[in-house]
Short mmCIF file of C-alpha atoms (C1' of nucleotides) in Angstrom, two decimals:
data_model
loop_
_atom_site.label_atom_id
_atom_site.label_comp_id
_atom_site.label_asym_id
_atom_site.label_seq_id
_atom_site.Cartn_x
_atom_site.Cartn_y
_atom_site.Cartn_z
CA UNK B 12 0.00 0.00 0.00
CA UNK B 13 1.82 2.95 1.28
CA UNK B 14 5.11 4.62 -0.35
CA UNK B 15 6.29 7.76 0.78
CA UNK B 16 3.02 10.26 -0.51
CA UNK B 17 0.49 7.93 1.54
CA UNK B 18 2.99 8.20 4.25
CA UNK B 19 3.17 11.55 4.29
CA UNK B 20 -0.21 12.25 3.70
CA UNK B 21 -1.14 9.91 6.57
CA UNK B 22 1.58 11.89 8.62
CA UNK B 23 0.12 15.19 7.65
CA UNK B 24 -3.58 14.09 8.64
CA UNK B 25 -3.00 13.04 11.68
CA UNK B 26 0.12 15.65 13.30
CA UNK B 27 -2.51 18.39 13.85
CA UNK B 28 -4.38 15.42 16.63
CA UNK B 29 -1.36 14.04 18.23
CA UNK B 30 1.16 16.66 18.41
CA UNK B 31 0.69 17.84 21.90
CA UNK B 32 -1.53 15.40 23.02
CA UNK B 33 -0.76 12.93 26.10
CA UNK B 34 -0.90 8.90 25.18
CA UNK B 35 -3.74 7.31 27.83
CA UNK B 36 -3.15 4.01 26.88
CA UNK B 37 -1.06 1.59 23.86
CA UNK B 38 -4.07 -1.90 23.33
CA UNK B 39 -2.18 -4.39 21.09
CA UNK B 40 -4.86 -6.74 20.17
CA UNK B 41 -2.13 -8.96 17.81
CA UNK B 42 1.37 -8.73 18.58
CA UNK B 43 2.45 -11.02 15.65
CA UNK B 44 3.35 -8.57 12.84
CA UNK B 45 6.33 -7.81 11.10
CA UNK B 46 8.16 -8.31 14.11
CA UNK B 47 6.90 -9.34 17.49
CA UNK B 48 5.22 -6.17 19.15
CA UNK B 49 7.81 -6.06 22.22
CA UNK B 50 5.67 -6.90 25.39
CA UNK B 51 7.13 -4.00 27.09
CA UNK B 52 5.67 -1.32 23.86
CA UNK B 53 2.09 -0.06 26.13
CA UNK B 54 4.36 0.45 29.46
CA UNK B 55 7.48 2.66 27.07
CA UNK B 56 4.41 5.04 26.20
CA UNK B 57 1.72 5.12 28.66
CA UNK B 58 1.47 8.87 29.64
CA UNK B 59 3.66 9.88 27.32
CA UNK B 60 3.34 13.34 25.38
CA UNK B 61 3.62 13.21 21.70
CA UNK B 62 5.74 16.45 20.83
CA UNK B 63 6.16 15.69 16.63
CA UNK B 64 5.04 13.64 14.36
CA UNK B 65 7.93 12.82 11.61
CA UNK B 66 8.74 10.77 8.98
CA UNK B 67 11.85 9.20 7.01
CA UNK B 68 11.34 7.28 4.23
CA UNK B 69 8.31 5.52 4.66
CA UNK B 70 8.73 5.19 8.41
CA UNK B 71 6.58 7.36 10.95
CA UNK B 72 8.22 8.37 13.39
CA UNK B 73 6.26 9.69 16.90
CA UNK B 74 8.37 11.72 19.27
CA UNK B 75 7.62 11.86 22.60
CA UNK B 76 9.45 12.81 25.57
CA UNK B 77 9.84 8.74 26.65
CA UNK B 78 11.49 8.05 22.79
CA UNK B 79 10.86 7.42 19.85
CA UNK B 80 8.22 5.39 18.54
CA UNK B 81 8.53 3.72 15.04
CA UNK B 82 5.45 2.70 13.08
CA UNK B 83 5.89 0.95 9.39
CA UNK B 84 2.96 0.72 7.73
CA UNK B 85 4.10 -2.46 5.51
CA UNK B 86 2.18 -3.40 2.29
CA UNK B 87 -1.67 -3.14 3.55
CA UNK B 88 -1.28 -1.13 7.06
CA UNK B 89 -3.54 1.56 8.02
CA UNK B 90 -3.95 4.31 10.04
CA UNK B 91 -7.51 5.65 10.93
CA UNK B 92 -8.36 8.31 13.82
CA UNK B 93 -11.22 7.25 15.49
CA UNK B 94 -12.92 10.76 17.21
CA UNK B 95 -14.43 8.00 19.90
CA UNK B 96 -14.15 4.40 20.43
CA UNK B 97 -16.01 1.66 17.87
CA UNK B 98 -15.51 -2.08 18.03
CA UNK B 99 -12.60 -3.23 16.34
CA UNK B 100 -12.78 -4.80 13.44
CA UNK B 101 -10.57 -8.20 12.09
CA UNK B 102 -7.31 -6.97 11.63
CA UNK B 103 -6.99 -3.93 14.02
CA UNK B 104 -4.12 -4.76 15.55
CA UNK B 105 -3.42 -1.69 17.76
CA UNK B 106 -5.23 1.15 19.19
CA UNK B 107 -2.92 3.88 20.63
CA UNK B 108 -5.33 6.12 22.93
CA UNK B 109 -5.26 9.55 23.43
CA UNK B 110 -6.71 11.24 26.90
CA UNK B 111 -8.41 13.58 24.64
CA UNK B 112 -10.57 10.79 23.59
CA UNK B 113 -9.74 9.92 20.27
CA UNK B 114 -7.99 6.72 19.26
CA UNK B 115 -5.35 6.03 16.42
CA UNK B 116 -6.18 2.29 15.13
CA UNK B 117 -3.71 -0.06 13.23
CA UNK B 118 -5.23 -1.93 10.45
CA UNK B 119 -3.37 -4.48 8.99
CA UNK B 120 -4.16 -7.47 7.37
CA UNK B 121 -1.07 -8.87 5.86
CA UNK B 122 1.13 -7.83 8.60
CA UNK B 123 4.38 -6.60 7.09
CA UNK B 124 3.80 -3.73 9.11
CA UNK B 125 5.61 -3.15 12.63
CA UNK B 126 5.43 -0.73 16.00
CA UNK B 127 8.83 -0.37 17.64
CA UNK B 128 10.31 1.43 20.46
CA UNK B 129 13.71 3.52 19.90
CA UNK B 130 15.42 5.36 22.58
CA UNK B 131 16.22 8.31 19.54
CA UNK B 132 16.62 8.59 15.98
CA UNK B 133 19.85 6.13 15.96
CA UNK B 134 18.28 3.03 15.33
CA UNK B 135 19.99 0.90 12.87
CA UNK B 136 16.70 1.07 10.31
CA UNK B 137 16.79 4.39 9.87
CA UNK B 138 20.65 4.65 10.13
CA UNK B 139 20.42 2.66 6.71
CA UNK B 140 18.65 4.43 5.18
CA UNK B 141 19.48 6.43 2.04
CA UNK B 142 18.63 10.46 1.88
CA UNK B 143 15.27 11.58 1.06
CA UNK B 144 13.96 11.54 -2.55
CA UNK B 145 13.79 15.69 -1.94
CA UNK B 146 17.14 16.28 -0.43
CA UNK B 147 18.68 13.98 -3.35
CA UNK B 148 20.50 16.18 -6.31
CA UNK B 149 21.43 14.94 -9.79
CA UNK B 150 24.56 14.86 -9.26
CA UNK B 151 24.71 12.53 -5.97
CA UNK B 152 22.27 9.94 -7.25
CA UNK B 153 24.88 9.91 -10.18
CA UNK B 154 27.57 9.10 -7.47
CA UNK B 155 25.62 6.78 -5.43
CA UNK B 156 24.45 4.37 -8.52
CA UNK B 157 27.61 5.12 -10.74
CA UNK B 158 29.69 1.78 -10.20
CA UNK B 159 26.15 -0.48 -9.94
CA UNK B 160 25.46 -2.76 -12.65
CA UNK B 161 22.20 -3.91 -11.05
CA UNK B 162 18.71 -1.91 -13.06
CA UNK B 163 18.30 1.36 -12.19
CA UNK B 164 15.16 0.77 -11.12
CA UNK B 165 16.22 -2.02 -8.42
CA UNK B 166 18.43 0.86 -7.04
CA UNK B 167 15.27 3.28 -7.04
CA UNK B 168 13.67 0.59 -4.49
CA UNK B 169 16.55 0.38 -2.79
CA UNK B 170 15.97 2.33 0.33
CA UNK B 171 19.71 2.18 1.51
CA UNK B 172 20.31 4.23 -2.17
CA UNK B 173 16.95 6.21 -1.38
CA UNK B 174 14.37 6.26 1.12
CA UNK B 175 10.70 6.18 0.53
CA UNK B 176 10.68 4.98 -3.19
CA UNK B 177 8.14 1.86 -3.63
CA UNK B 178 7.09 0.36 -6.89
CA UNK B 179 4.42 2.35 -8.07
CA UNK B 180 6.50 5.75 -8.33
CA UNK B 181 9.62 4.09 -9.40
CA UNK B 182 7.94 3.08 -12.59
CA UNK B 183 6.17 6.51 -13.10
CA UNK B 184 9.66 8.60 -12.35
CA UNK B 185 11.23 6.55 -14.92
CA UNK B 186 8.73 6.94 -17.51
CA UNK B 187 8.60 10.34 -17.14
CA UNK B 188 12.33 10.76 -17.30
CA UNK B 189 11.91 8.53 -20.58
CA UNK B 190 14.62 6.18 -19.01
CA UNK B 191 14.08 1.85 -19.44
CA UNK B 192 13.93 0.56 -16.06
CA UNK B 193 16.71 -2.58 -17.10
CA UNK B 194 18.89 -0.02 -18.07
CA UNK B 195 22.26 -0.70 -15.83
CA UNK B 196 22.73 1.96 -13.54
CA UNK B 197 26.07 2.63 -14.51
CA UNK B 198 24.98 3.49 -17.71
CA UNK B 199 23.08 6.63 -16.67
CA UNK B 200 25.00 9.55 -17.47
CA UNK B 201 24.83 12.83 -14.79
CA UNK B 202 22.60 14.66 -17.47
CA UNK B 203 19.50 11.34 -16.96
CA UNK B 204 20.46 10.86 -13.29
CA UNK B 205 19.24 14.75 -13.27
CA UNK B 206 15.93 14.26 -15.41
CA UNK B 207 15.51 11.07 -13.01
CA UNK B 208 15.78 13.00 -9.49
CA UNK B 209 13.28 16.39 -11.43
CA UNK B 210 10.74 13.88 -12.35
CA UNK B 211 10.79 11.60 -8.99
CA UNK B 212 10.76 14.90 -6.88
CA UNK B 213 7.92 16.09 -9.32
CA UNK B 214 5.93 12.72 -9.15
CA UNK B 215 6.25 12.69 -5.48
CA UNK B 216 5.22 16.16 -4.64
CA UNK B 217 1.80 15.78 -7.33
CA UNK B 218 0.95 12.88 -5.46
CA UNK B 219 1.25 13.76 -1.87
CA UNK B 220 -0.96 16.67 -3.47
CA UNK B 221 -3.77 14.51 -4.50
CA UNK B 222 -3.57 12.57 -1.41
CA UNK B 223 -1.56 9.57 -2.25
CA UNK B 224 -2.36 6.59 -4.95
CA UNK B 225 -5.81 4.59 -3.76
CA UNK B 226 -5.35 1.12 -6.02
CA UNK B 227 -7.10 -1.21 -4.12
CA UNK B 228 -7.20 0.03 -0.35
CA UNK B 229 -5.30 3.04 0.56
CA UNK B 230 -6.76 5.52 3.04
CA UNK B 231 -5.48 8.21 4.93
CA UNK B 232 -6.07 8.91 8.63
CA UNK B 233 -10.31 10.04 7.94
CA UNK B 234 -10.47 7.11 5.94
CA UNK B 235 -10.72 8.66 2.83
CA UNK B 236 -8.94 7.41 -0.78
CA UNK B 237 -6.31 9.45 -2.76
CA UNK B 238 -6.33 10.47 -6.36
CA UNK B 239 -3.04 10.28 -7.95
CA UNK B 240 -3.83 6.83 -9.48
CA UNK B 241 -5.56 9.44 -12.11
CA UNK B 242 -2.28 10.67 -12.86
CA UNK B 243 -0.44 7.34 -13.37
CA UNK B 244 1.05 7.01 -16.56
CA UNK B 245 2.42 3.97 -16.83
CA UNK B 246 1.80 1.77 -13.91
CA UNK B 247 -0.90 -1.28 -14.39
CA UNK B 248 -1.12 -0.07 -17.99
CA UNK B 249 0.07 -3.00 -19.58
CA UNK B 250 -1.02 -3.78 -23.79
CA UNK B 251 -2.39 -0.10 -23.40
CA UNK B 252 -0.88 2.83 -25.73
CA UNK B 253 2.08 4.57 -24.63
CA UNK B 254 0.56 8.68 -23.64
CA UNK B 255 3.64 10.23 -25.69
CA UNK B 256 4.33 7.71 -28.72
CA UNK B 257 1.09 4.90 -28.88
CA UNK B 258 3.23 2.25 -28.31
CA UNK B 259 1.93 -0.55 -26.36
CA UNK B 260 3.39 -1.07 -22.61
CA UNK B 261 5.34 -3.65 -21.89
CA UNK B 262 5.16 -5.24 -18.36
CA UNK B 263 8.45 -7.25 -17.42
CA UNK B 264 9.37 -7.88 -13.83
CA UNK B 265 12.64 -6.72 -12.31
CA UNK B 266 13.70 -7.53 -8.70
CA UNK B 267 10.79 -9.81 -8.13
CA UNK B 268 8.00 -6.46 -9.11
CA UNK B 269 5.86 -5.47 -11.55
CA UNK B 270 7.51 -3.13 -14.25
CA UNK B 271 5.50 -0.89 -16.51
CA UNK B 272 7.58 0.41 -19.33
CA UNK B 273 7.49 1.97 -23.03
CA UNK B 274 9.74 0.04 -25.15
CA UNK B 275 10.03 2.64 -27.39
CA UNK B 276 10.15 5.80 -25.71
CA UNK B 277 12.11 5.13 -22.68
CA UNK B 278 15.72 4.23 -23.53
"C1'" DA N 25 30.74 -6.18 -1.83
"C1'" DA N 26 26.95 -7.10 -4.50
"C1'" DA N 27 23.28 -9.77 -6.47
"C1'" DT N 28 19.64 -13.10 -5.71
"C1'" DA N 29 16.38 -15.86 -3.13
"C1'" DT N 30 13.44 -16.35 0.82
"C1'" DA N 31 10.54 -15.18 4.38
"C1'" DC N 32 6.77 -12.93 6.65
"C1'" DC N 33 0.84 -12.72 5.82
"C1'" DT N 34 -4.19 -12.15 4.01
"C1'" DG N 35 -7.36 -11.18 0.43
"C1'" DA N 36 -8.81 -10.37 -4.27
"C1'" DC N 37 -9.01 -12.14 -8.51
"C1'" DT N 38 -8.48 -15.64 -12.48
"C1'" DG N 39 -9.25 -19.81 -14.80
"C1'" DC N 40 -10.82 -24.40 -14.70
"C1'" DT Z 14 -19.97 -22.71 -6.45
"C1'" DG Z 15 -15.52 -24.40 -5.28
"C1'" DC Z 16 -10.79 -24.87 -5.55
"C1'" DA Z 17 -5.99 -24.02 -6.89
"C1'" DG Z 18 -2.97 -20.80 -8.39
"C1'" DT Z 19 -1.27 -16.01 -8.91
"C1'" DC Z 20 -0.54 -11.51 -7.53
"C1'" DA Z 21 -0.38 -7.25 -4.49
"C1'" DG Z 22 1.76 -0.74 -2.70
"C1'" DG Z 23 7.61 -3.61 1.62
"C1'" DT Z 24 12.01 -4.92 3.29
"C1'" DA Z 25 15.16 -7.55 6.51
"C1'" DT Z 26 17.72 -11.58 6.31
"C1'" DA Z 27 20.04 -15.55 4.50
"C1'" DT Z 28 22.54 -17.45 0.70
"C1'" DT Z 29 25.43 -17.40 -3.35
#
DNA sequence: AAATATACCTGACTGC
DNA sequence: TGCAGTCAGGTATATT
């Protein structure tokens, strides 16, 4: 579900409810997720005050004055602020409980997701991490992919090389920046590493715009869809006609994902 | 060091 | 209608 625009959308929803507000009480309902849900996780941040709500990559991070917590939202997690308390459903996992009343609720079904304590922001996931897609210039994506001979696109998902990029916007930055995903990435001279790092940056900032992409189940924290799946060019558009030259798209699949590409127009 | 395979899960959809 | 098989927005970890 969730690259970096739902992340930050989710992020942006909700920092206006928590930031400032006290945690009552942390209900894990299934600890089994991506990792175990530490035992210890309610005791960390009962009482604690929430003073920012962050995020790196697509991590979200929750500050408080008793650390850090950590929530990954995986391939189908979900956040939803509830204004009062409703029965959970199958699959919430987690409600985190604000005295004011209203309740943040984890909804995951697969459970790739995960909820973590960290004393601070040195915690060896995020210490991996590469920089974000909008701190990233031409020139040092050129540096960090320059002696790879894995696809470019494999790098883009590589969140040590940068953070946040998932599948969907990997294949849309490339088609935009008319570049095949296969191609090695020491191939890419500084001038397409450029056009590469303009048209991610551009993709990313349209979509956390419209809200994020809504495939199949995305929703932000008021349960509501995004709209940039209206704006995907290339992505699930297999057999259809390429939007600058009418060729069909080809779908091929490179590090184990789905690739959407134009044979012709992206080189 | 770098590339590849595997593992973790459920649910939606396809084809027989 | 049922069943088996495939695929899905992620990423750490093990293996080569």
């Amino acid at each position: 579900m969730p690259e970096l625009p739902e992340v930050e959308t989710i992020r942006r929803g909700l920092e206006p409810h928590l930031v400032g507000r006290k945690i009552k009480c942390l209900e894990v309902r299934q600890s089994r997720l991506r990792w175990l849900v530490a035992e210890d996780l309610p005791k960390r941040f009962k009482g604690a005050e929430i003073s920012a709500l962050k995020r790196r990559g697509k991590y979200l991070l929750f500050a408080t004055d008793r650390g850090l917590l950590i929530v990954h939202l995986g391939m189908s997690g979900r956040l939803k602020l509830l204004r009062s308390f409703e029965p959970p459903d199958r699959h919430d996992h987690i409600d985190l409980v604000l005295t004011s009343g209203q309740i943040l609720r984890y909804h995951d079904p697969r459970r790739f997701g995960f909820w973590l304590w960290s004393e601070d922001l040195n915690h060896p996931l995020l210490e991996k991490l590469g920089p974000e897609p909008f701190e990233i210039e031409g020139p040092l994506l050129h540096k960090r992919i320059r002696s790879r001979r894995q696809p470019i696109k494999n790098l883009l998902l590589d969140g040590r090389v940068l953070a946040g990029v998932g599948n969907i916007y990997a294949n849309e930055a490339l088609f935009r920046a008319a570049i095949l995903p296969s191609r090695p990435a020491l191939t890419l001279r500084p001038e397409e590493c450029g056009r590469l790092v303009a048209e991610l940056q551009e993709i990313l900032r349209e979509a956390i715009e419209l809200g994020g992409t809504t495939l199949r189940d995305f929703q932000n924290s008021e349960g509501q869809p995004g709209s940039f799946q209206l704006a995907l060019k290339v992505y699930g558009r297999e057999g259809e006609a390429c939007l600058r030259c009418q060729t069909p798209i080809v779908k091929a699949i490179l590090a184990g994902r789905s690739t959407y590409f134009c044979p012709c127009c992206q080189r």
